[in-house]
Amino acid sequence: MAKFETHLSLSSLDEMIKRYENRKKDYPKIAIRIADRLADIMMDCDLQSGTYKVPTRLEGNIAIASIKNDKTNEDGQSIAMFEEFGTGVMGAKFPHVSEELQRMGWKYDVNGHGEKGWWYPTTDSDPNPYKWTDPDGQLRAWTKGLPAGRYFYNALKKAEEMFTEVALEELQREV
């Protein structure tokens, strides 16, 4: 770590203040590096396939880095969201961000299937072992829902855990 030495006088204090003021121009660069490293840490976690890192950017005084999964099914519905939050009674048993989900309008067991579960249209590639073909020839599988995968939640917790360490390392690079 760099060492600053100054003698107490008005001119030396003015000089020290100027040095710190000059460093302000480096703050956005440091913030972007911190955010980018935290996104890398999140990407190193156990995430769903199809997750990618969004380029880090600066919006005003805020460095923004993120990861995203926009995988959808053939109907255009987000598969990643169902895998993250879970569905049905299985998902409702272990919600990980229930207050946030309520604000978003996410509901578990929307149709009131409860413990009896429900049948959904599927394909042969579906790993669910509980399948049958209905009279119209549509292959269906039975479920009580999906438990919450918590992939992004766990990745975010890891980034939060590492924030102080990463921030100190990046700040020390500038001193």
Coordinates of C-alpha atoms in Angstrom, one line a residue:
M1 CA 0.0 0.0 0.0
A2 CA 1.3 3.5 -0.9
K3 CA 2.3 5.8 1.9
F4 CA 1.5 9.4 2.1
E5 CA 3.4 11.8 4.2
T6 CA 2.5 15.4 4.8
H7 CA 3.5 18.1 7.2
L8 CA 0.7 20.1 8.8
S9 CA 0.5 23.5 7.2
L10 CA -2.2 25.2 5.2
S11 CA -0.2 24.7 2.0
S12 CA 0.5 21.0 2.7
L13 CA -3.2 20.4 3.5
D14 CA -4.2 22.1 0.3
E15 CA -1.7 20.0 -1.6
M16 CA -3.1 16.8 0.0
I17 CA -6.7 17.8 -0.8
K18 CA -5.7 18.4 -4.5
R19 CA -4.1 14.9 -4.7
Y20 CA -7.3 13.3 -3.4
E21 CA -9.5 15.5 -5.7
N22 CA -7.3 14.3 -8.7
R23 CA -8.1 10.7 -7.8
K24 CA -11.8 11.2 -8.2
K25 CA -11.5 10.8 -11.9
D26 CA -10.4 7.2 -11.2
Y27 CA -13.5 6.3 -9.2
P28 CA -15.7 5.2 -12.1
K29 CA -13.0 3.0 -13.5
I30 CA -12.5 1.4 -10.0
A31 CA -16.3 0.9 -9.6
I32 CA -16.6 -0.8 -13.0
R33 CA -13.7 -3.2 -12.2
I34 CA -15.4 -4.0 -8.9
A35 CA -18.8 -4.6 -10.5
D36 CA -17.2 -6.6 -13.3
R37 CA -15.3 -8.9 -10.9
L38 CA -18.5 -9.5 -8.9
A39 CA -20.3 -10.5 -12.1
D40 CA -17.4 -13.0 -12.8
I41 CA -17.8 -14.4 -9.3
M42 CA -21.5 -14.9 -9.9
M43 CA -20.7 -16.6 -13.3
D44 CA -18.4 -19.1 -11.4
C45 CA -21.4 -20.3 -9.3
D46 CA -23.6 -23.2 -10.2
L47 CA -25.9 -21.5 -12.7
Q48 CA -28.5 -22.7 -15.2
S49 CA -27.2 -23.4 -18.7
G50 CA -27.7 -20.5 -21.0
T51 CA -26.6 -17.9 -18.3
Y52 CA -24.3 -15.2 -19.6
K53 CA -22.7 -12.1 -18.3
V54 CA -24.0 -8.7 -19.5
P55 CA -21.3 -6.1 -20.2
T56 CA -20.6 -3.9 -17.2
R57 CA -21.6 -0.3 -17.7
L58 CA -21.7 3.0 -15.8
E59 CA -25.1 4.8 -15.3
G60 CA -24.4 8.1 -13.7
N61 CA -22.3 7.3 -10.6
I62 CA -23.4 3.7 -10.5
A63 CA -21.5 0.8 -12.0
I64 CA -23.9 -2.0 -13.1
A65 CA -22.9 -5.5 -13.9
S66 CA -25.3 -8.4 -14.2
I67 CA -25.8 -11.9 -15.4
K68 CA -28.8 -13.0 -17.4
N69 CA -30.6 -16.1 -18.6
D70 CA -33.3 -15.5 -21.2
K71 CA -33.8 -19.1 -22.1
T72 CA -37.5 -19.7 -23.2
N73 CA -39.6 -22.7 -24.1
E74 CA -41.3 -23.0 -27.5
D75 CA -44.2 -20.8 -26.3
G76 CA -41.7 -18.0 -25.5
Q77 CA -42.2 -18.4 -21.7
S78 CA -39.1 -18.0 -19.5
I79 CA -37.9 -21.4 -18.4
A80 CA -35.1 -19.8 -16.3
M81 CA -37.6 -17.9 -14.2
F82 CA -39.6 -21.1 -13.4
E83 CA -36.3 -23.0 -12.6
E84 CA -35.1 -20.1 -10.3
F85 CA -38.3 -19.5 -8.4
G86 CA -40.0 -22.9 -8.6
T87 CA -43.7 -23.6 -9.3
G88 CA -46.7 -25.1 -7.7
V89 CA -46.8 -26.5 -4.2
M90 CA -43.1 -27.7 -4.5
G91 CA -41.9 -24.1 -5.2
A92 CA -44.2 -22.6 -2.5
K93 CA -42.7 -24.8 0.2
F94 CA -39.3 -23.2 -0.2
P95 CA -39.6 -19.7 -1.7
H96 CA -36.3 -17.8 -1.4
V97 CA -37.4 -14.2 -2.1
S98 CA -41.1 -14.4 -1.4
E99 CA -41.5 -10.6 -0.7
E100 CA -39.9 -9.7 -3.9
L101 CA -41.9 -12.4 -5.8
Q102 CA -45.1 -10.9 -4.5
R103 CA -44.1 -7.5 -5.7
M104 CA -43.5 -9.0 -9.1
G105 CA -46.9 -10.7 -9.1
W106 CA -45.4 -14.3 -9.0
K107 CA -47.9 -16.8 -7.7
Y108 CA -47.4 -20.4 -6.8
D109 CA -50.1 -23.0 -7.5
V110 CA -52.1 -20.4 -9.5
N111 CA -54.9 -22.9 -10.3
G112 CA -55.3 -24.4 -6.9
H113 CA -54.0 -27.9 -7.8
G114 CA -52.4 -28.3 -4.4
E115 CA -51.0 -31.6 -3.4
K116 CA -52.8 -33.5 -6.1
G117 CA -50.6 -31.8 -8.7
W118 CA -51.5 -31.5 -12.4
W119 CA -50.8 -32.9 -15.9
Y120 CA -49.0 -30.8 -18.5
P121 CA -48.2 -31.2 -22.2
T122 CA -44.7 -32.5 -22.7
T123 CA -42.3 -34.3 -25.1
D124 CA -40.3 -37.5 -25.0
S125 CA -37.2 -35.6 -24.0
D126 CA -38.8 -34.5 -20.7
P127 CA -37.0 -36.4 -17.9
N128 CA -40.2 -36.6 -15.8
P129 CA -41.0 -40.3 -15.4
Y130 CA -44.7 -39.8 -14.8
K131 CA -46.1 -39.6 -18.4
W132 CA -49.1 -40.8 -20.4
T133 CA -50.6 -40.1 -23.8
D134 CA -54.1 -38.5 -23.8
P135 CA -56.9 -39.5 -26.2
D136 CA -55.8 -36.7 -28.6
G137 CA -52.3 -38.2 -28.8
Q138 CA -50.7 -35.5 -26.6
L139 CA -48.0 -36.8 -24.3
R140 CA -48.5 -35.4 -20.8
A141 CA -46.5 -35.6 -17.6
W142 CA -47.6 -35.2 -14.0
T143 CA -46.1 -32.8 -11.4
K144 CA -46.7 -31.0 -8.1
G145 CA -44.4 -28.3 -9.4
L146 CA -40.7 -27.5 -9.3
P147 CA -38.7 -26.6 -6.2
A148 CA -36.9 -23.3 -6.4
G149 CA -33.5 -23.7 -7.9
R150 CA -32.1 -20.5 -6.3
Y151 CA -29.2 -20.3 -8.9
F152 CA -29.2 -16.6 -9.2
Y153 CA -30.1 -16.0 -5.5
N154 CA -27.1 -18.1 -4.4
A155 CA -24.8 -16.4 -7.0
L156 CA -25.9 -13.0 -5.6
K157 CA -25.3 -14.1 -2.0
K158 CA -21.8 -15.2 -3.0
A159 CA -21.1 -11.8 -4.7
E160 CA -22.4 -10.0 -1.6
E161 CA -20.1 -12.1 0.5
M162 CA -17.1 -11.2 -1.6
F163 CA -17.9 -7.5 -2.1
T164 CA -15.7 -6.1 0.6
E165 CA -12.7 -8.2 -0.4
V166 CA -13.0 -7.4 -4.1
A167 CA -13.5 -3.7 -3.4
L168 CA -10.5 -3.4 -1.1
E169 CA -8.3 -5.2 -3.7
E170 CA -9.4 -2.9 -6.5
L171 CA -9.0 0.2 -4.3
Q172 CA -5.6 -0.9 -3.3
R173 CA -4.5 -1.2 -6.9
E174 CA -5.1 2.5 -7.3
V175 CA -3.2 3.6 -4.2

